[in-house]
Tab-separated table of N, CA and C in Angstrom:
chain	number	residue	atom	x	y	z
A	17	UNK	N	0.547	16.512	-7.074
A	17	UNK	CA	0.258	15.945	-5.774
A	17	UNK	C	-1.251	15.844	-5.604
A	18	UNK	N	-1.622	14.226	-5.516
A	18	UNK	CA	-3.507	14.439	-5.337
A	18	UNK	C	-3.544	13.673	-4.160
A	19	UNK	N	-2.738	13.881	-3.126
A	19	UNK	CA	-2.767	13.281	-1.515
A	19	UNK	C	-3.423	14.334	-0.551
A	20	UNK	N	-3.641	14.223	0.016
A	20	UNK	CA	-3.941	15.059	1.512
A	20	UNK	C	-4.203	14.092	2.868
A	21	UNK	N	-4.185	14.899	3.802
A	21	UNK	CA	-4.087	13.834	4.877
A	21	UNK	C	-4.817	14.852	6.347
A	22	UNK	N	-5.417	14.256	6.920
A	22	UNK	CA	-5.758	15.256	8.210
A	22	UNK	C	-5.591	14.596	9.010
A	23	UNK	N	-5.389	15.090	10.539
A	23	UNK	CA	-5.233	14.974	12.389
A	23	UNK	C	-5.303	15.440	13.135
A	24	UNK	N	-6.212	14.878	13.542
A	24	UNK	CA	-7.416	15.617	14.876
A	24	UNK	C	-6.912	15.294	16.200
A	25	UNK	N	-6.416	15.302	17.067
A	25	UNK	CA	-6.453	14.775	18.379
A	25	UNK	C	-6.779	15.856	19.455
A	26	UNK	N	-7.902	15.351	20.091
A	26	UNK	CA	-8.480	15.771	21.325
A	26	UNK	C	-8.842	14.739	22.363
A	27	UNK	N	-9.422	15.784	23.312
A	27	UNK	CA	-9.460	15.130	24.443
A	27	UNK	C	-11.739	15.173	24.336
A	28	UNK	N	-12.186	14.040	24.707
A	28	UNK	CA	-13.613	13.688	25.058
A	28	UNK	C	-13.796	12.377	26.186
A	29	UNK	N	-14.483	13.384	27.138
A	29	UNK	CA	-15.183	13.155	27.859
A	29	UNK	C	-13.913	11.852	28.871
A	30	UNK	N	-12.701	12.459	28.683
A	30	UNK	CA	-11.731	12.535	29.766
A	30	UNK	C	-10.523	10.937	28.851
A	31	UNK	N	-11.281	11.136	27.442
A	31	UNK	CA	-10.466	9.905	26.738
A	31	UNK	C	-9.499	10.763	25.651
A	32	UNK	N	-8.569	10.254	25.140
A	32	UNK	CA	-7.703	10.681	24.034
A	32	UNK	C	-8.529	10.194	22.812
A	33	UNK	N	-8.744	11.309	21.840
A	33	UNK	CA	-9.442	10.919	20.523
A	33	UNK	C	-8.820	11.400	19.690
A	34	UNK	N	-8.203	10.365	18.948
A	34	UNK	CA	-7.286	10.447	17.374
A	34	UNK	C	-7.987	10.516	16.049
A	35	UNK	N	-8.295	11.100	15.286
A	35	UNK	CA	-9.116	11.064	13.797
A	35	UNK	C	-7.560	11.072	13.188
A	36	UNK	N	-7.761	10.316	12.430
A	36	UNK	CA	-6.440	10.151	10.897
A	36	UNK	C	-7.198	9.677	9.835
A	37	UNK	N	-7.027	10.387	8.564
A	37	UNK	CA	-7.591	10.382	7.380
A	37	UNK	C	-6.385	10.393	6.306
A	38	UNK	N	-6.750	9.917	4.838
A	38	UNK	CA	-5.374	9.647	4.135
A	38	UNK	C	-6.571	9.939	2.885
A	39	UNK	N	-6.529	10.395	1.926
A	39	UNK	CA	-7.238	10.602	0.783
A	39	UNK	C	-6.211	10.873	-0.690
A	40	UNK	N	-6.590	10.075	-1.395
A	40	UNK	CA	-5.661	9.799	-2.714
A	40	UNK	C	-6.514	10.232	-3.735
A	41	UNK	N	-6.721	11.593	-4.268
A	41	UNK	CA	-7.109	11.647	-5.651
A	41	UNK	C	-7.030	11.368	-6.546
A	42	UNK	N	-8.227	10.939	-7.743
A	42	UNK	CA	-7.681	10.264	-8.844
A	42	UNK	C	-8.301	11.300	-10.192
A	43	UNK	N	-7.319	11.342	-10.928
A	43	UNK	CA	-8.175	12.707	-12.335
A	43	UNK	C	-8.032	14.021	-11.556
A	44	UNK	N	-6.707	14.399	-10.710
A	44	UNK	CA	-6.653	15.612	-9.892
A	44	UNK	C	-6.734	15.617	-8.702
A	45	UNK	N	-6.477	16.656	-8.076
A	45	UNK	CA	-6.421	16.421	-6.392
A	45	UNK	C	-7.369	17.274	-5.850
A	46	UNK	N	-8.612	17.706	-6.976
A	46	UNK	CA	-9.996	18.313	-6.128
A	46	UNK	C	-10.552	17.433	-5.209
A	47	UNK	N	-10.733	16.301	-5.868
A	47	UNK	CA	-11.486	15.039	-5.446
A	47	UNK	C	-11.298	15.128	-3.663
A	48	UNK	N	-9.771	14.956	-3.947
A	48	UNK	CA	-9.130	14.165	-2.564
A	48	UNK	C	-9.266	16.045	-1.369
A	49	UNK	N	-8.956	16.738	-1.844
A	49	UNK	CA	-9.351	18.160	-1.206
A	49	UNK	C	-10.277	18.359	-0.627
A	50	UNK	N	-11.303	18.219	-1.817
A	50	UNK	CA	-12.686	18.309	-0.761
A	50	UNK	C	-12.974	17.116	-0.018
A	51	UNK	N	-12.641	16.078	-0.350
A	51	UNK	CA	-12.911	14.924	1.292
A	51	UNK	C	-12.603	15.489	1.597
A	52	UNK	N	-11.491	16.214	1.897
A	52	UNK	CA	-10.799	16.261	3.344
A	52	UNK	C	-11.463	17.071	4.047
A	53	UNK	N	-11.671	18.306	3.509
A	53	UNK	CA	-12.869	19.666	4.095
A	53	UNK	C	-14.330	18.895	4.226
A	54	UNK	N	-14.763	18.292	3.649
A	54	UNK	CA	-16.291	17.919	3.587
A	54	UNK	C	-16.611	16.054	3.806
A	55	UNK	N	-16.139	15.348	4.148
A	55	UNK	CA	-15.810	14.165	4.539
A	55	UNK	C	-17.790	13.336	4.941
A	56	UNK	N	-18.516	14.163	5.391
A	56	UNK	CA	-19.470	13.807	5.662
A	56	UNK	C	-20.764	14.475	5.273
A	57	UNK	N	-20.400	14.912	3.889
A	57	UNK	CA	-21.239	15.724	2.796
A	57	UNK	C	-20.988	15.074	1.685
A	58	UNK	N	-21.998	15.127	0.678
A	58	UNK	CA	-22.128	14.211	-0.803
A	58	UNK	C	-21.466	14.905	-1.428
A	59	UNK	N	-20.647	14.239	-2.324
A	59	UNK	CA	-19.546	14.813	-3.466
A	59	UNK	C	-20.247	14.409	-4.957
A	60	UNK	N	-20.660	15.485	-5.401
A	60	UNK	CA	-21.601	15.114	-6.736
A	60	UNK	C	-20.570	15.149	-8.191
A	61	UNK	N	-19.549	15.467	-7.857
A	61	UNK	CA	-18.299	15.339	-9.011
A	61	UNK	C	-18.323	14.476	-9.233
A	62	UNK	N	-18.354	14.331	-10.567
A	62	UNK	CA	-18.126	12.688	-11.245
A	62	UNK	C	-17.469	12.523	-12.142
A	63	UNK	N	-16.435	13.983	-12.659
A	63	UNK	CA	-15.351	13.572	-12.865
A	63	UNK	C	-14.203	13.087	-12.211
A	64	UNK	N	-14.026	13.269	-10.913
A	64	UNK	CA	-13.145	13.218	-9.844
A	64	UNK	C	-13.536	12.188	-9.342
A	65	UNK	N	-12.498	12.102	-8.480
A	65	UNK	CA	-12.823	10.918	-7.257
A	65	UNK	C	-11.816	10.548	-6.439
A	66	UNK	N	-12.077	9.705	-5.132
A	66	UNK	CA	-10.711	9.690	-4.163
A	66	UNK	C	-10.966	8.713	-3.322
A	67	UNK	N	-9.677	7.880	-2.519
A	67	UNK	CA	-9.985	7.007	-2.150
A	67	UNK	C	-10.247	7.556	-0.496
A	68	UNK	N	-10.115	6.895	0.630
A	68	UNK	CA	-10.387	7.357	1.828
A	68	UNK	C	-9.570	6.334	2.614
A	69	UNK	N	-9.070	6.378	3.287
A	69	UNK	CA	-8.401	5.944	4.943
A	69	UNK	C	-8.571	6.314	5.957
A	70	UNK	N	-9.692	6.037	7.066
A	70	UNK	CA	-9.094	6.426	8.128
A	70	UNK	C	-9.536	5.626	9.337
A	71	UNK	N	-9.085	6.376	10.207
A	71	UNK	CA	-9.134	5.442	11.169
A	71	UNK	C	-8.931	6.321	13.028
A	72	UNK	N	-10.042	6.052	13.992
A	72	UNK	CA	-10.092	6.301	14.865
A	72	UNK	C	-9.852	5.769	16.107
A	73	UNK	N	-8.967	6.891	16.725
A	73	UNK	CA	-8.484	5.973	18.267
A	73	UNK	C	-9.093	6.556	19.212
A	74	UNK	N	-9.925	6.122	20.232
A	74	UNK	CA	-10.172	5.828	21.536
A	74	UNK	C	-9.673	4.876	22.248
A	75	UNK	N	-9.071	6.022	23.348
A	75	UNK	CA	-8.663	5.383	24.572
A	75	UNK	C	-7.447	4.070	23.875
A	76	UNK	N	-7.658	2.788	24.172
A	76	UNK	CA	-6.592	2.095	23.241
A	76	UNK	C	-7.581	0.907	22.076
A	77	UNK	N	-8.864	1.891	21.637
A	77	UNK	CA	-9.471	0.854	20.868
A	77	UNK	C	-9.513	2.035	19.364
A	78	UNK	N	-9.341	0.831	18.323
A	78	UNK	CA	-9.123	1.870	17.059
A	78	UNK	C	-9.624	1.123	16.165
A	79	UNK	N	-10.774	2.039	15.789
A	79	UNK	CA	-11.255	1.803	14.477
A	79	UNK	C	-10.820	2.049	12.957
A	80	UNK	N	-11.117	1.258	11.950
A	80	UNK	CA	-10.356	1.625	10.846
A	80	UNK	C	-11.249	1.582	9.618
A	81	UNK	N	-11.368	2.527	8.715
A	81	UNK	CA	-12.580	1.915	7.793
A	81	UNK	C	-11.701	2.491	6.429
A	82	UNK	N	-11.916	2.161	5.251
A	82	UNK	CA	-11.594	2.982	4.191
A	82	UNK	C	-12.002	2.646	2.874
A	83	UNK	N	-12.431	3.185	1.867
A	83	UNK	CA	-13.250	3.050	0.405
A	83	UNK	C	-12.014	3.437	-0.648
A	84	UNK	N	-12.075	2.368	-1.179
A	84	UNK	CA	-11.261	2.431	-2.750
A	84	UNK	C	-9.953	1.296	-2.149
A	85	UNK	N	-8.820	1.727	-2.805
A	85	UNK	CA	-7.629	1.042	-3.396
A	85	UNK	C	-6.640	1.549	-2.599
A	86	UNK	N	-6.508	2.163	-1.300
A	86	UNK	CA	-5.555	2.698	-0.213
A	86	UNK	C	-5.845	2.106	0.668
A	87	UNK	N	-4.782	1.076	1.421
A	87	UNK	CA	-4.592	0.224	2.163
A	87	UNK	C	-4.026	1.090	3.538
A	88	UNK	N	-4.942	0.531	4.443
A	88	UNK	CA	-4.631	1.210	6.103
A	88	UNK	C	-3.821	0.339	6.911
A	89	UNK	N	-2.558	0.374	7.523
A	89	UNK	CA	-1.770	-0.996	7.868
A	89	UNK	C	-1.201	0.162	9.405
A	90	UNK	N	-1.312	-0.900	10.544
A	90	UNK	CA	-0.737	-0.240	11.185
A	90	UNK	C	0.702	-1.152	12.026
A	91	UNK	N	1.636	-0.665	12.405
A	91	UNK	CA	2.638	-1.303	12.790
A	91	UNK	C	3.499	-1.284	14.296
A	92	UNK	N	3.270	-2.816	14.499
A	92	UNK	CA	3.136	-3.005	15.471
A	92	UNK	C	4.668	-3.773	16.106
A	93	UNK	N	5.641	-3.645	16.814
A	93	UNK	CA	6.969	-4.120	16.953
A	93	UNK	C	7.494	-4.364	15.446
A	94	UNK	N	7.436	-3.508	14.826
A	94	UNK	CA	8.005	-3.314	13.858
A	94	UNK	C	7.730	-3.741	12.518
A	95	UNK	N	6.646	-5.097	12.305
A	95	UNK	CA	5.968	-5.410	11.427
A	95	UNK	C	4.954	-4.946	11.285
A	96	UNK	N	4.545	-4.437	9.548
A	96	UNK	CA	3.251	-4.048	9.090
A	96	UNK	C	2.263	-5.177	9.196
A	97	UNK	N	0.762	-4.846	9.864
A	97	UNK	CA	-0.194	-5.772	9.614
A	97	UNK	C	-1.602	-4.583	8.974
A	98	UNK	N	-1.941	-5.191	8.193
A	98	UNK	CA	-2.638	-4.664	6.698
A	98	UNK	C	-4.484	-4.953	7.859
A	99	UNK	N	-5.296	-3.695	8.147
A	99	UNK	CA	-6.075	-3.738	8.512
A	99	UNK	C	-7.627	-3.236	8.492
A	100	UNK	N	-7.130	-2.627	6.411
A	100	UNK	CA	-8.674	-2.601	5.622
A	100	UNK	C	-8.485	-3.629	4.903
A	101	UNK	N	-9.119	-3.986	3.835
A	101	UNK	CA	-9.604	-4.748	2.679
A	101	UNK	C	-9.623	-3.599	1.298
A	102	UNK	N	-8.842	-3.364	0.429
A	102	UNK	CA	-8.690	-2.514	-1.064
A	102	UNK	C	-10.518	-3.172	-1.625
A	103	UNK	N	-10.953	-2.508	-2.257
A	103	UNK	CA	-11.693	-2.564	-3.145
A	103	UNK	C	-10.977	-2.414	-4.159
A	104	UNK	N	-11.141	-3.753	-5.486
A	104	UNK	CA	-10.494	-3.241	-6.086
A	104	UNK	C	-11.707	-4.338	-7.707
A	105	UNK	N	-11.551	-3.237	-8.900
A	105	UNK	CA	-12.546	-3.989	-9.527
A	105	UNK	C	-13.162	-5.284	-10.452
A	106	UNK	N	-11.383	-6.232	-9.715
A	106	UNK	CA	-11.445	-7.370	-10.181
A	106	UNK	C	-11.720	-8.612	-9.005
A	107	UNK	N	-12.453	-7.925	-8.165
A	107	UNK	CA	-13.149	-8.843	-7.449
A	107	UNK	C	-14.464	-8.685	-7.279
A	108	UNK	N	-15.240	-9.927	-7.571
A	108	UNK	CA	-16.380	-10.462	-7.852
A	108	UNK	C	-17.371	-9.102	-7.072
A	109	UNK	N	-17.531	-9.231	-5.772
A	109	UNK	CA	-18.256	-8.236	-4.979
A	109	UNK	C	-17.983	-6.498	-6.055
A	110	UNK	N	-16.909	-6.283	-5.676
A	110	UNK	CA	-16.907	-4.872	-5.955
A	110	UNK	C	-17.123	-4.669	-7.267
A	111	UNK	N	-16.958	-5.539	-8.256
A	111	UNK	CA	-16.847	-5.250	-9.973
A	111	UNK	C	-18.969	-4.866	-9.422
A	112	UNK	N	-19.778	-5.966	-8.906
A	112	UNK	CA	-21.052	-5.616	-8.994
A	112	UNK	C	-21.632	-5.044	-8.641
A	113	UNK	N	-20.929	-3.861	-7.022
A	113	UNK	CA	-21.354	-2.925	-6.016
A	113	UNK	C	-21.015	-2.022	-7.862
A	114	UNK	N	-20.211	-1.644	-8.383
A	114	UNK	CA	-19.833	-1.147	-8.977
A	114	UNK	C	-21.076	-1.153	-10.287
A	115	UNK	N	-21.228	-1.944	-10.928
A	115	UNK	CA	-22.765	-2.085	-12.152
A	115	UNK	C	-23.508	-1.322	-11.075
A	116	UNK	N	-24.177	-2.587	-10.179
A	116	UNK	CA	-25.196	-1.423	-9.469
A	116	UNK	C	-25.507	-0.532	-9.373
A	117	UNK	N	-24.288	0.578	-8.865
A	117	UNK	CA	-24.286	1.885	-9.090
A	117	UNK	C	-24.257	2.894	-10.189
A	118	UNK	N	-24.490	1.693	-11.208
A	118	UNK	CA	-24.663	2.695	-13.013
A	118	UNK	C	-23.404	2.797	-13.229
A	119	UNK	N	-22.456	1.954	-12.780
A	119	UNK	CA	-20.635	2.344	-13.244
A	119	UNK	C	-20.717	0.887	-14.022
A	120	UNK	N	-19.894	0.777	-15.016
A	120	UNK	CA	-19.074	-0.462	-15.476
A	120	UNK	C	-17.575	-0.236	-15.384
A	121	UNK	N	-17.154	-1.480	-15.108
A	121	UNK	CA	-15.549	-1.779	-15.016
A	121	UNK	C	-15.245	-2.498	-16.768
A	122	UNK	N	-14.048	-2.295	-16.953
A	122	UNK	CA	-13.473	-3.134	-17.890
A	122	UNK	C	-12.145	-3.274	-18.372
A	123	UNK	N	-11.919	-4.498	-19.160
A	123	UNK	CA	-10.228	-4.716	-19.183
A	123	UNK	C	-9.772	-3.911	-20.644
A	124	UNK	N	-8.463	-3.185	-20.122
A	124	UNK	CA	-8.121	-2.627	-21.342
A	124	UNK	C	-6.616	-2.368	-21.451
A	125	UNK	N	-5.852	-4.262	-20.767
A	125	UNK	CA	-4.250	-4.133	-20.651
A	125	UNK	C	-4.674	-4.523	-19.193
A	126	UNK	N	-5.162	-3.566	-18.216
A	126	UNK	CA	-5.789	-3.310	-16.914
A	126	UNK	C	-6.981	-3.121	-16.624
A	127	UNK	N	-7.178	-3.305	-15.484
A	127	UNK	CA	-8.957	-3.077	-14.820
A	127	UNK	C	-9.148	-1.712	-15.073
A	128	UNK	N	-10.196	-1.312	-15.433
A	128	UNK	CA	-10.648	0.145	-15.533
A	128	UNK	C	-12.345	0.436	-14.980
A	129	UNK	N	-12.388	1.497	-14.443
A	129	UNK	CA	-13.743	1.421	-13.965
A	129	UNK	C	-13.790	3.026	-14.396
A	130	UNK	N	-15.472	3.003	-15.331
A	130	UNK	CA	-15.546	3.568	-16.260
A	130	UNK	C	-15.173	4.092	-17.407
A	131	UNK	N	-13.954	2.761	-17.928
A	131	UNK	CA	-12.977	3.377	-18.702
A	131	UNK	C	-11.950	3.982	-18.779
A	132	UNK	N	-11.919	4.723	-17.281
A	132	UNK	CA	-10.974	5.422	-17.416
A	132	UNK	C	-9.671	5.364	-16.369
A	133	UNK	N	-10.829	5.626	-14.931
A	133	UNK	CA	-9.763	4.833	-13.614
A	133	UNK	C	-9.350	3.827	-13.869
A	134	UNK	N	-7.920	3.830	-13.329
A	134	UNK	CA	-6.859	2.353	-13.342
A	134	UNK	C	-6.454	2.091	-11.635
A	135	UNK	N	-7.123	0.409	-11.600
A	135	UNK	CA	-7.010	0.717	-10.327
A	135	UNK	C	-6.098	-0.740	-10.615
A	136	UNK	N	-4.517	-0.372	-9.814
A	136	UNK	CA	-3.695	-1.542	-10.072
A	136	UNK	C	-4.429	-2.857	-9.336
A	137	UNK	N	-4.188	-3.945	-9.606
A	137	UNK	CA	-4.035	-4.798	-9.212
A	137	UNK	C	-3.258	-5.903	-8.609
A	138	UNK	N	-2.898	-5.858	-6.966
A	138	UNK	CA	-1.677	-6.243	-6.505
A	138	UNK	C	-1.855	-7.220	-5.405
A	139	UNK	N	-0.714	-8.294	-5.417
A	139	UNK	CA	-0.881	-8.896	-3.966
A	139	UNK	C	-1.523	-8.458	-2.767
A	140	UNK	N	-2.429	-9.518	-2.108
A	140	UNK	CA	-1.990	-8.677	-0.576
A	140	UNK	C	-0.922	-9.413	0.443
């Protein structure tokens, strides 16, 4: 299991405040662990790694942000509507956010970034 998930709900400054987080480890579930404890501290592991979901409610306005290949969808009369964007490393942008950062992607059957992560590649 390299999932974890956290939920916060309180009350500020007389509004309802929801934190929801979704973290998918990849090469183990340290990765995705410590997001969850340390979420706004640098993770210098570079064997590990994890994706992120989350998403904040105020009052009835909700923000949603998330990094990597875990899709945030929320559902509404009963249909899913899909409301991050996957990074994923066969698109143009992210394959080069990706060089940039001293990483290479490459094909081997599948997309791989650094060789080793497999990050599927799927409809949206």
């Amino acid at each position: 299991m390299e999932d974890f998930y956290e939920t916060r709900i309180d009350g500020v400054d007389g509004e309802i405040v929801g934190l929801f987080e979704v973290f998918d480890g990849h090469g183990g579930a340290r990765a995705a662990e410590y997001v969850k404890y340390n979420l706004f501290k640098n993770n210098q592991n570079r064997d590990a790694g994890s994706t992120a979901s989350t998403a904040v409610l105020v009052g009835d306005c909700l923000l949603v942000a998330n990094v990597g290949d875990s899709r945030a969808v929320i559902c509404r009369g009963g249909k899913a509507y899909v409301v991050s964007r996957d990074h994923k490393p066969d698109q143009t942008d992210e394959r080069q956010r990706i060089e940039d950062a001293g990483g290479f992607v490459m094909w081997a059957g599948i997309w791989r970034v650094g060789g080793v992560l497999a990050v599927l590649v799927t409809g949206s």
